[in-house]
């Protein structure tokens, strides 16, 4: 039997996760069966179960990779926003997220929303979310530290932490509000942050 290369295994795994992401984004985790993912991927049941022995393992991998994509997107924006205020950085992150959604990459955002609910019943999902969101918050904390320093304000760890926690709440709240109400834009958030900052 020919040996399967690491590249082939990685490609198969990606094929399965991409298929799962599309189905999960459309129907949620619990309304999507493994048969749905098998059909979407075009692979056999044996091939899918070789990589993911259970639906939970597939859900975890899909959440982790979807959040990694969102985290990487945010990290790039935060690294580029050297002279920006925390509010400007949040708007830039949201602008990039919304742009990716308009280009057809809505699945990662929906997976993130479904993951919040799933985390309430699954400790494993909760752990994945903790790792990913702490990474985003750490990036926002770096933005806050740079901003405080640029204003000549004394650096206070508690203050930078509070700013980072608030900004992450804004990011997460934007995703929820956009998904439910649909009438909020990243520019609304920018105007709101500016109005609060200048009071």
PDB file of C-alpha atoms in Angstrom, residues 32 46 69 74 94 98 100 102 142 145 159:
ATOM      1  CA  UNK A  32     -25.423  19.018  10.951  1.00  0.00           C
ATOM      2  CA  UNK A  46     -13.873   5.874   6.247  1.00  0.00           C
ATOM      3  CA  UNK A  69      -8.296  32.671  10.875  1.00  0.00           C
ATOM      4  CA  UNK A  74      -6.995  40.762  13.852  1.00  0.00           C
ATOM      5  CA  UNK A  94     -13.923  45.279  12.176  1.00  0.00           C
ATOM      6  CA  UNK A  98     -16.564  42.875   7.447  1.00  0.00           C
ATOM      7  CA  UNK A 100     -13.809  39.310   4.451  1.00  0.00           C
ATOM      8  CA  UNK A 102     -18.509  40.650   2.026  1.00  0.00           C
ATOM      9  CA  UNK A 142      -0.422  45.821  23.349  1.00  0.00           C
ATOM     10  CA  UNK A 145      -0.012  50.118  26.033  1.00  0.00           C
ATOM     11  CA  UNK A 159      -5.575  50.383  32.933  1.00  0.00           C
TER      12      UNK A 159
END
